[in-house]
Tab-separated table of C-alpha atoms (C1' of nucleotides) in Angstrom:
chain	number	residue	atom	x	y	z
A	1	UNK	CA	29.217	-56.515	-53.049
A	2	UNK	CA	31.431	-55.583	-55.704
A	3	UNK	CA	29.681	-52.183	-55.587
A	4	UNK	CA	30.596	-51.972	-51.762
A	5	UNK	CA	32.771	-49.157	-52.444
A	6	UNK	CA	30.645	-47.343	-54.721
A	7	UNK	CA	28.615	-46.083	-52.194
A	8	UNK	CA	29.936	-42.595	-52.733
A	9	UNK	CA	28.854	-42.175	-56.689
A	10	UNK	CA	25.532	-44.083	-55.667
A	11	UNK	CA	23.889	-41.493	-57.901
A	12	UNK	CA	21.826	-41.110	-60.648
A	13	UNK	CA	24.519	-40.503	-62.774
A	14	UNK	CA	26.219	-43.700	-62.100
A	15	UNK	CA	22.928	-45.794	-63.272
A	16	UNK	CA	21.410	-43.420	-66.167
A	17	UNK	CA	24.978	-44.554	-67.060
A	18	UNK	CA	24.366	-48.258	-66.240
A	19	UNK	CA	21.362	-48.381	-67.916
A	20	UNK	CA	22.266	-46.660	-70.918
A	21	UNK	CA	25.285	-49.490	-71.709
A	22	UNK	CA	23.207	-52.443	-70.871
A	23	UNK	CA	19.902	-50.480	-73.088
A	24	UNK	CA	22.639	-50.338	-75.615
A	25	UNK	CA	24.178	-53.389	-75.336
A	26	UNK	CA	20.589	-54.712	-76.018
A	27	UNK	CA	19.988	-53.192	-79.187
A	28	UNK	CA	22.599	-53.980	-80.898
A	29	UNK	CA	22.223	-57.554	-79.974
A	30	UNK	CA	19.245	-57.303	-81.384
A	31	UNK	CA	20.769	-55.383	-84.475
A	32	UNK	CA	23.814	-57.522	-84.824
A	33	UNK	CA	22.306	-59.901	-87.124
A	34	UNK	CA	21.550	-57.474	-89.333
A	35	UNK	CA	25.119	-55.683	-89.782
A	36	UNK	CA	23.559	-52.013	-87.896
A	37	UNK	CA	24.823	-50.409	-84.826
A	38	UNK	CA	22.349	-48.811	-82.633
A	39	UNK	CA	22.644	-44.970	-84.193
A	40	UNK	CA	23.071	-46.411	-87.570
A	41	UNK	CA	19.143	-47.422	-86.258
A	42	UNK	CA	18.378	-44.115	-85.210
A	43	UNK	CA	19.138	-42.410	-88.360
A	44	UNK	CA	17.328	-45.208	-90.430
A	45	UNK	CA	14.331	-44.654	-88.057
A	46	UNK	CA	14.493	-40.575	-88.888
A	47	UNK	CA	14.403	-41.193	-92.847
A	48	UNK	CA	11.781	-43.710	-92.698
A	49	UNK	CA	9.630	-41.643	-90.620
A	50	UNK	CA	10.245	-38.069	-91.997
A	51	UNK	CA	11.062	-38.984	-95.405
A	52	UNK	CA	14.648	-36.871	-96.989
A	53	UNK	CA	16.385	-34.629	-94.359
A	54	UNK	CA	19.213	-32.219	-94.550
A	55	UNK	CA	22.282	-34.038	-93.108
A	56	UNK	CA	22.581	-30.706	-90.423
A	57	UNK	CA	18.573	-31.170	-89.476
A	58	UNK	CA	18.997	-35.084	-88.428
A	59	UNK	CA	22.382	-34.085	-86.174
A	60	UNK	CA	19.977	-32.102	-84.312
A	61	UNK	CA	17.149	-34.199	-84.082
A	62	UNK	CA	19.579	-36.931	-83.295
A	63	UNK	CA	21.189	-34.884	-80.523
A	64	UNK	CA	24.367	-35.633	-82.509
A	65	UNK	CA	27.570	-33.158	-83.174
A	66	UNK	CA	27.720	-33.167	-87.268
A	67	UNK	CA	31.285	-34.430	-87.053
A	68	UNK	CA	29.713	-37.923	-85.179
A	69	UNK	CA	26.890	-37.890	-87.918
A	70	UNK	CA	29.409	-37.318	-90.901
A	71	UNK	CA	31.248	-40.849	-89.483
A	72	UNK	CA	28.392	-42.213	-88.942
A	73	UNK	CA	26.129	-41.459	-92.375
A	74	UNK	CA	29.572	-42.824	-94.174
A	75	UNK	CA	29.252	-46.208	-92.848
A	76	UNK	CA	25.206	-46.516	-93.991
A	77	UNK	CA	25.786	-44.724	-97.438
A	78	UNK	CA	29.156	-47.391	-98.130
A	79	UNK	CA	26.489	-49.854	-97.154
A	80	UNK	CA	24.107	-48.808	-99.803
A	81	UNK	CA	21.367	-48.421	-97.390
A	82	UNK	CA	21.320	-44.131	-97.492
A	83	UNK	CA	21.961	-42.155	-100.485
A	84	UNK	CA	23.953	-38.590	-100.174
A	85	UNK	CA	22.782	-35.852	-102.322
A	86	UNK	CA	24.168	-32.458	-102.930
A	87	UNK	CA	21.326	-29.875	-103.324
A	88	UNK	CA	20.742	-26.254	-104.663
A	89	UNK	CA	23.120	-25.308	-101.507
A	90	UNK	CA	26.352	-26.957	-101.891
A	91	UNK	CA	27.058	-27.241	-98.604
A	92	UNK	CA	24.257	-28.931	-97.220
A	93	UNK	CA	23.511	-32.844	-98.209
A	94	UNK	CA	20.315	-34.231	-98.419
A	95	UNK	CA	19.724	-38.077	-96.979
A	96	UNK	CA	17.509	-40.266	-98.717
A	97	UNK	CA	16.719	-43.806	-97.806
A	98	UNK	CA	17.779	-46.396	-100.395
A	99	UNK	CA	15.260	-49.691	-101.680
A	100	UNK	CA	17.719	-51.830	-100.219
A	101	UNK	CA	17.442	-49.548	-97.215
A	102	UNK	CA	13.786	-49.501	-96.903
A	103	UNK	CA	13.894	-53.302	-97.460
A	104	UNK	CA	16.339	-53.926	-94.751
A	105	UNK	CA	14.288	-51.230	-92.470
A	106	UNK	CA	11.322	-53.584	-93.249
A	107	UNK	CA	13.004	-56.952	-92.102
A	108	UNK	CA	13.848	-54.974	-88.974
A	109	UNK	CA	12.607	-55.924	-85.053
A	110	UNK	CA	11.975	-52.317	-83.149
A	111	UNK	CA	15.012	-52.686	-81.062
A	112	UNK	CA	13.677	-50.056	-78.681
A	113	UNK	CA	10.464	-51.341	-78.318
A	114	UNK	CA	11.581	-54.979	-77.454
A	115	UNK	CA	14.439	-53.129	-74.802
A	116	UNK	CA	11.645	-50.870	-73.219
A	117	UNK	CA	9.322	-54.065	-72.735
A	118	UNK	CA	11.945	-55.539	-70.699
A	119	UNK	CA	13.408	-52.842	-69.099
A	120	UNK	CA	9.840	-51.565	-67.274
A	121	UNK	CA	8.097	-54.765	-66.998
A	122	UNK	CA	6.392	-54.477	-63.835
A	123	UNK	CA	7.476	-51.059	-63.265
A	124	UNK	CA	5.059	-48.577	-61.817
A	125	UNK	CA	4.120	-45.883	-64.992
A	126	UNK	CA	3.854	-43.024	-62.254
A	127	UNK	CA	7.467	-43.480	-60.892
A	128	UNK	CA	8.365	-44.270	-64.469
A	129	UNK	CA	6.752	-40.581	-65.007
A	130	UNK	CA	8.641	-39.329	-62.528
A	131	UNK	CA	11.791	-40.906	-63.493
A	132	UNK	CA	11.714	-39.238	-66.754
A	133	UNK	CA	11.077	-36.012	-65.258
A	134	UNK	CA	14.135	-36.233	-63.141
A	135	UNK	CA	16.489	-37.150	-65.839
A	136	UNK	CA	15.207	-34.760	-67.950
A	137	UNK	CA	15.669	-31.397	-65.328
A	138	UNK	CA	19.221	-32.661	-64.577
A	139	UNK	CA	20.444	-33.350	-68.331
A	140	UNK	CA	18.855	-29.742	-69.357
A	141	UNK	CA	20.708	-28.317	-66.000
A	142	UNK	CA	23.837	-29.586	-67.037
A	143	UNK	CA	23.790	-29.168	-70.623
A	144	UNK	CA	23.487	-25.394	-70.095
A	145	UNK	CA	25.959	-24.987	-67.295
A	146	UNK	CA	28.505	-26.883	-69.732
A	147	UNK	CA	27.948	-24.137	-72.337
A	148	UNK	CA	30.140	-22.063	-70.039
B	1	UNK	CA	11.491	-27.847	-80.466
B	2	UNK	CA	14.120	-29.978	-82.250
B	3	UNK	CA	13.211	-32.835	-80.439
B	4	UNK	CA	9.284	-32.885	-81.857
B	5	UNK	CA	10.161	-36.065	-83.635
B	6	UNK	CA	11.111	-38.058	-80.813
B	7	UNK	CA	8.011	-38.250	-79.027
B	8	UNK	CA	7.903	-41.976	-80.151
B	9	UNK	CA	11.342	-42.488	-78.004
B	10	UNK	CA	10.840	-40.381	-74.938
B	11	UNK	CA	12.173	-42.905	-73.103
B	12	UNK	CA	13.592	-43.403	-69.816
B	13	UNK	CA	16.409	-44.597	-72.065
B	14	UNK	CA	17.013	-41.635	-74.138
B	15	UNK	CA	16.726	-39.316	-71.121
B	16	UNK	CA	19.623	-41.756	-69.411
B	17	UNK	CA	21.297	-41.490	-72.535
B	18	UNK	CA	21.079	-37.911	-72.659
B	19	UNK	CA	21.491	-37.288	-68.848
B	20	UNK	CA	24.767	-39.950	-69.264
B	21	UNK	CA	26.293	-37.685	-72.081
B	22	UNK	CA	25.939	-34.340	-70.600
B	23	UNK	CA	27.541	-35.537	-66.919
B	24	UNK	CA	30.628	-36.827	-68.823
B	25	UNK	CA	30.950	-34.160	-71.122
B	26	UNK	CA	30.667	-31.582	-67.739
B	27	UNK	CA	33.623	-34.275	-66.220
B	28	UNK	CA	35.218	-34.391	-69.156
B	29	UNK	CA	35.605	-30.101	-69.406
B	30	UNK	CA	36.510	-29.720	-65.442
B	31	UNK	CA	39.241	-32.769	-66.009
B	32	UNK	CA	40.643	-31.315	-69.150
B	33	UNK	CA	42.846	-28.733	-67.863
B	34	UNK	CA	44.430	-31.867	-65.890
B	35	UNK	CA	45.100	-34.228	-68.949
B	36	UNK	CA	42.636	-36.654	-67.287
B	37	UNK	CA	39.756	-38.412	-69.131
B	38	UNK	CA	36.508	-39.235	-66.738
B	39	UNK	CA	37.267	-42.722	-66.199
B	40	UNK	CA	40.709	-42.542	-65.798
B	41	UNK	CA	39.512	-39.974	-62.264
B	42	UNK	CA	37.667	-43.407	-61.729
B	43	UNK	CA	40.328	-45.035	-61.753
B	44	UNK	CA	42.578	-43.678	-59.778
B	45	UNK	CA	39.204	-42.319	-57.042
B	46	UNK	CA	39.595	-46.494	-56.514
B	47	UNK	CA	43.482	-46.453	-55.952
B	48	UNK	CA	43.230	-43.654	-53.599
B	49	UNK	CA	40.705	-44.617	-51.608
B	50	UNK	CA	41.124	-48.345	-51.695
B	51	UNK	CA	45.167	-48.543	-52.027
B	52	UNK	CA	46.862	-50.932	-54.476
B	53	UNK	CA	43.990	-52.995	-55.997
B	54	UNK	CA	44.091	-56.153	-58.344
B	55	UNK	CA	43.427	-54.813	-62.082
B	56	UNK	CA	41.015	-57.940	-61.731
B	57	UNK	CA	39.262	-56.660	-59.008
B	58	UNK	CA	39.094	-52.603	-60.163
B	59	UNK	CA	37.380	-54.160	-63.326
B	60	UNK	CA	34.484	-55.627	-61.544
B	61	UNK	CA	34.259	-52.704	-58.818
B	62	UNK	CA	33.988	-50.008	-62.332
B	63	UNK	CA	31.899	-52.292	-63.968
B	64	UNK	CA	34.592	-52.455	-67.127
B	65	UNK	CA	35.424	-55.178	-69.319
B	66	UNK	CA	39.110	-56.234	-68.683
B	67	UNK	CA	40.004	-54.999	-72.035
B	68	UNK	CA	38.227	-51.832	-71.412
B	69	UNK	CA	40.470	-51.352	-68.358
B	70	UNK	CA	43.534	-52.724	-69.840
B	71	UNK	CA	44.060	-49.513	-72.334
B	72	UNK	CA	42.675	-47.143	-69.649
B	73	UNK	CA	45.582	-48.500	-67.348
B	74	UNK	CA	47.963	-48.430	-70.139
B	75	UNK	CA	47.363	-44.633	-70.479
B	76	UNK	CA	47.689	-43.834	-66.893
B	77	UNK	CA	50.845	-46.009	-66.378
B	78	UNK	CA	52.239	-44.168	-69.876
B	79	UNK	CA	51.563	-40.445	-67.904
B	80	UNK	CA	53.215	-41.914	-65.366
B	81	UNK	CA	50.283	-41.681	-62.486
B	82	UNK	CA	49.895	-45.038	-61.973
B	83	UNK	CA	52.310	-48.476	-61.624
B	84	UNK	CA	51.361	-51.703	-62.826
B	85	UNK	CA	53.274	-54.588	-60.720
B	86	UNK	CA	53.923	-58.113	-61.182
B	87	UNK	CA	53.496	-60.188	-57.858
B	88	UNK	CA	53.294	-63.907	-56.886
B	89	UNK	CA	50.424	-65.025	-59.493
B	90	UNK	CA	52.126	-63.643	-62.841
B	91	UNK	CA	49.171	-63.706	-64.503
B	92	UNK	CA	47.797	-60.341	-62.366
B	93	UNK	CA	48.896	-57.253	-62.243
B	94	UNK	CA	48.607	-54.696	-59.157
B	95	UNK	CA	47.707	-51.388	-59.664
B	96	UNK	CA	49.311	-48.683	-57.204
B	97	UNK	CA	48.763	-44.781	-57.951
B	98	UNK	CA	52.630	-43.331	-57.942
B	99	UNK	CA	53.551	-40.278	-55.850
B	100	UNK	CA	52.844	-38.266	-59.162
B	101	UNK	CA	49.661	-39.343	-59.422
B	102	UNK	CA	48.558	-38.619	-55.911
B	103	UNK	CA	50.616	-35.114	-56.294
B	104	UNK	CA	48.173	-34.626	-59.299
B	105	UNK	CA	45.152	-36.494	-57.972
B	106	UNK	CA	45.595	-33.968	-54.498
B	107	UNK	CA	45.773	-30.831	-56.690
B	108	UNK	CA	41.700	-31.962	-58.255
B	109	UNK	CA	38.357	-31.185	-57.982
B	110	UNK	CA	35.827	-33.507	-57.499
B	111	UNK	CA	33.995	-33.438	-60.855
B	112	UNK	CA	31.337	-36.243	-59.667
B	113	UNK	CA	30.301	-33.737	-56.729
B	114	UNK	CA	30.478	-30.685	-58.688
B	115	UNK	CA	28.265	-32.273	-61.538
B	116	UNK	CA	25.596	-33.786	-58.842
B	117	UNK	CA	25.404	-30.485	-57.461
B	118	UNK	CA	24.005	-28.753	-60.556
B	119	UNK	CA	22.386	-31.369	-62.040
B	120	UNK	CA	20.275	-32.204	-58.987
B	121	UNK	CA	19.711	-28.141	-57.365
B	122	UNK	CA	16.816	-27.731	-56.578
B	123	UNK	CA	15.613	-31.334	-56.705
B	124	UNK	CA	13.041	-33.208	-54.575
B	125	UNK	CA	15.562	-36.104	-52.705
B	126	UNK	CA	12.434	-38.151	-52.599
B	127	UNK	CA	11.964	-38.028	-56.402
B	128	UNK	CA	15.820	-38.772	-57.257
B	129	UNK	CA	15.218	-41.971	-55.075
B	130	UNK	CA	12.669	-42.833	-57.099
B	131	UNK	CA	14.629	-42.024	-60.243
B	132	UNK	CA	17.646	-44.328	-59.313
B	133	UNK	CA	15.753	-46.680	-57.735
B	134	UNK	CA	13.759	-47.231	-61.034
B	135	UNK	CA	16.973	-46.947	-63.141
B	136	UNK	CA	18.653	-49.351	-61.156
B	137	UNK	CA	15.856	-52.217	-61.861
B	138	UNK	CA	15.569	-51.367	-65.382
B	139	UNK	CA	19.433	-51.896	-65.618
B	140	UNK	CA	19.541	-55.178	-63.530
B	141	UNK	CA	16.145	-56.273	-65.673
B	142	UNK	CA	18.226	-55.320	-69.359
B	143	UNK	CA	21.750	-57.158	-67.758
B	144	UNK	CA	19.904	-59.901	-66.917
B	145	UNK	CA	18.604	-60.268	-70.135
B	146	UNK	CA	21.650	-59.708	-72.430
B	147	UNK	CA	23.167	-62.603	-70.731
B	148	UNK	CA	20.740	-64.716	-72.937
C	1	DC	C1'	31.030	-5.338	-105.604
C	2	DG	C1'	34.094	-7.394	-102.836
C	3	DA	C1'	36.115	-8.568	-98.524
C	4	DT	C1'	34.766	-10.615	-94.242
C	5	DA	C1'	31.805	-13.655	-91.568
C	6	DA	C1'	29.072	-17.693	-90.946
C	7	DT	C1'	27.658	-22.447	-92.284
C	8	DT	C1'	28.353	-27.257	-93.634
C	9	DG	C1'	30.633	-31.434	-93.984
C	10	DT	C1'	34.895	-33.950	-93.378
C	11	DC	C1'	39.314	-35.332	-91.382
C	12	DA	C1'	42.494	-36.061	-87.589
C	13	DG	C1'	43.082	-37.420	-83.165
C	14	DG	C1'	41.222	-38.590	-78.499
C	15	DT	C1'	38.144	-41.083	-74.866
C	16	DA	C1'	35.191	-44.828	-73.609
C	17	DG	C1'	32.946	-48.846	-74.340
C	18	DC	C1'	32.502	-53.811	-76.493
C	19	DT	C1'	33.769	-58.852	-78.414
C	20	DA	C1'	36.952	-62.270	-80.016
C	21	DA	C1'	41.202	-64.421	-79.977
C	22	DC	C1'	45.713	-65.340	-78.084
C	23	DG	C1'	49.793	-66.367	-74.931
C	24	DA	C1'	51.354	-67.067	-70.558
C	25	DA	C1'	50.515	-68.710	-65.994
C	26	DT	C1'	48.028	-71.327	-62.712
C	27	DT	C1'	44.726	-74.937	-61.167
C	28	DG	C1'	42.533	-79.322	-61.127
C	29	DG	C1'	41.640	-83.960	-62.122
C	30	DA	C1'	42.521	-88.505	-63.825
D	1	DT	C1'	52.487	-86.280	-62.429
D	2	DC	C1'	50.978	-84.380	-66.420
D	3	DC	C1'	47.434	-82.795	-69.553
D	4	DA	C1'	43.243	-80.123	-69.854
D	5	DA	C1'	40.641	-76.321	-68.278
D	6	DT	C1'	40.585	-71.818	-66.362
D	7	DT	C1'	42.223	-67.174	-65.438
D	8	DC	C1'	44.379	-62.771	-66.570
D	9	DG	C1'	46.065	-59.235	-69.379
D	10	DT	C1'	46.859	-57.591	-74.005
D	11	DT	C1'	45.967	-56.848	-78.820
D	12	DA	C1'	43.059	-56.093	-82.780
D	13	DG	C1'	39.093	-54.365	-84.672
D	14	DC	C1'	34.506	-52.442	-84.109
D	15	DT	C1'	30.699	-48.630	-82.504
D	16	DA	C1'	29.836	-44.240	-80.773
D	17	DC	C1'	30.778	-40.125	-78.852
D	18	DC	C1'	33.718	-35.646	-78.604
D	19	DT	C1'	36.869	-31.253	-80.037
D	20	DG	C1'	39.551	-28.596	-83.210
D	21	DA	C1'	40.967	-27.408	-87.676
D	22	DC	C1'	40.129	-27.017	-92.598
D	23	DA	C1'	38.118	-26.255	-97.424
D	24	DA	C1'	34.340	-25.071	-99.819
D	25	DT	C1'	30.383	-22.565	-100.158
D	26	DT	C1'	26.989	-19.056	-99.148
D	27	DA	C1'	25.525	-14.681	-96.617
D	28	DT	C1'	26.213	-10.148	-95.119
D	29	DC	C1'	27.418	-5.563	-95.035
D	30	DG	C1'	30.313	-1.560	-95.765
DNA sequence: CGATAATTGTCAGGTAGCTAACGAATTGGA
DNA sequence: TCCAATTCGTTAGCTACCTGACAATTATCG
C-alpha cells in the first residue's frame, strides 16, 4: 500500500535494489558484533582463501574501484587484522592476513551463508537459476553500455 | 575471468548487488549533466506525480530512513528545486517541488526507462517475472528477518 | 638514454544508505 | 489538566560506493 505508487518502477531494478539493502543489512548484523562491515568481510574472505594478493588483483576480484579498496584496506590494516607490504614493484602492495586476522576470521559465522539460507528458503532452485541468469544478462548489458 | 574466485558467492545476492550498482551508476551518468543524484530524480518523480507530499509519507513510499531523506531533502531545498513547509502539525514538514524544479524536472530524461530498456533488450518478459517475483520474496523473507 | 606514457595507491569531495540520540511538538491517559 | 509517551525532523558518525586529480614509480619507445 505504501508501494501503491510505485507501480511504475515495479522493476527488477527496484528489488535487486531491495534485496541488496536488506542482504546487506543482514550481514552486518551478523558482523556487528565483531567490529567488520560487510566488504571489510569480503576482502578477509579473499586472503583467507587465496592466501597474499596484490592490492590491484583483489579490487578486481572484488568488483571494487581501487580508490573504494584503498579506504577500505585502511580501516582493516589500522585494525591490525591485514598487513600492507611494499614489494619488488613499488607501486603495487601486497595484502597479507594478520594472526589476529586469521583468529578473528576463525571466530567468524559465514554471513552469506546464514543470509542465503533465509533468503531462498522454500524457493524453487530452477527459478532461482533463472533468476540469476536474468540479473546477470542485464548487469553485463548495462555495465558495457555505461562504458560509453 | 576475474571473477573465477567467486564461484563460492554466485549468488542471487551478488548478481542484485552487481545488477543494483551498474543501474545507478547508468542513472547516475544520464543525471549528471543535470546536477541531480539518482535518488534525488526519486524524489522529486514522487512530488511531480503525487503533488506536495508529507516528508513522512515520501519516506515510507521510497523505502528511506527519515534521516536518509532528511539530507537528500536538504540538498534539493539548498538547489533550490524543492520547498520544505511548515503547516498545522509543526512537527512535519511538506514537501512541494518549486517552479525551478519542475522547469528542470520538464527539461529530463527518464533515466529509470532508459536503463530498463537496455538492461532488459532482448529479454524473455516471462523470465523477468520470475526474476522479480523471486527477488521480491527473498527481500520480504531477509526484512522480515532483520527485524529480529 | 631520456622524455613521455601508463600504472598504482591515496586523497578530496560527492551520493546514498544506516543507527543512535536529541529537541520540539503533539497525543493520550490517569 | 498535566505528565508521560509518541512522532517527526535533524544532527552526528559510520559503511560503502563513486569520480577526478595527484605523486611516485615503472614501462616504452624514439
Amino acid at each position: 500500500m505504501a508501494d501503491a505508487s510505485d507501480n511504475q518502477h515495479q522493476t527488477v531494478g527496484a528489488w535487486a535494489k531491495r534485496y541488496y539493502f536488506a542482504n546487506r543489512a543482514m550481514m552486518e548484523s551478523i558482523l556487528r558484533p565483531y567490529g567488520l562491515g560487510s566488504t571489510q568481510w569480503f576482502v578477509l574472505y579473499e586472503l583467507v582463501n587465496t592466501g597474499p594478493t596484490m592490492q590491484r588483483d583483489l579490487a578486481q576480484r572484488l568488483h571494487l574501484e581501487r580508490a573504494t579498496l584503498s579506504g577500505v584496506v585502511a580501516t582493516l590494516v589500522r585494525k591490525g587484522l591485514v598487513a600492507q607490504a611494499t614489494g619488488a614493484d613499488q607501486r603495487q602492495r601486497q595484502l597479507t592476513i594478520t594472526d589476529s586476522g586469521l583468529a578473528l576470521w576463525k571466530s567468524l559465522p559465514d554471513p552469506v551463508e546464514v543470509t542465503k539460507a533465509i533468503a531462498l528458503e522454500g524457493a524453487d532452485p530452477a527459478e532461482v537459476e533463472i533468476a540469476i541468469r536474468v540479473l546477470r544478462s542485464a548487469a553485463e548489458r548495462v555495465e558495457g553500455n555505461v562504458a560509453d
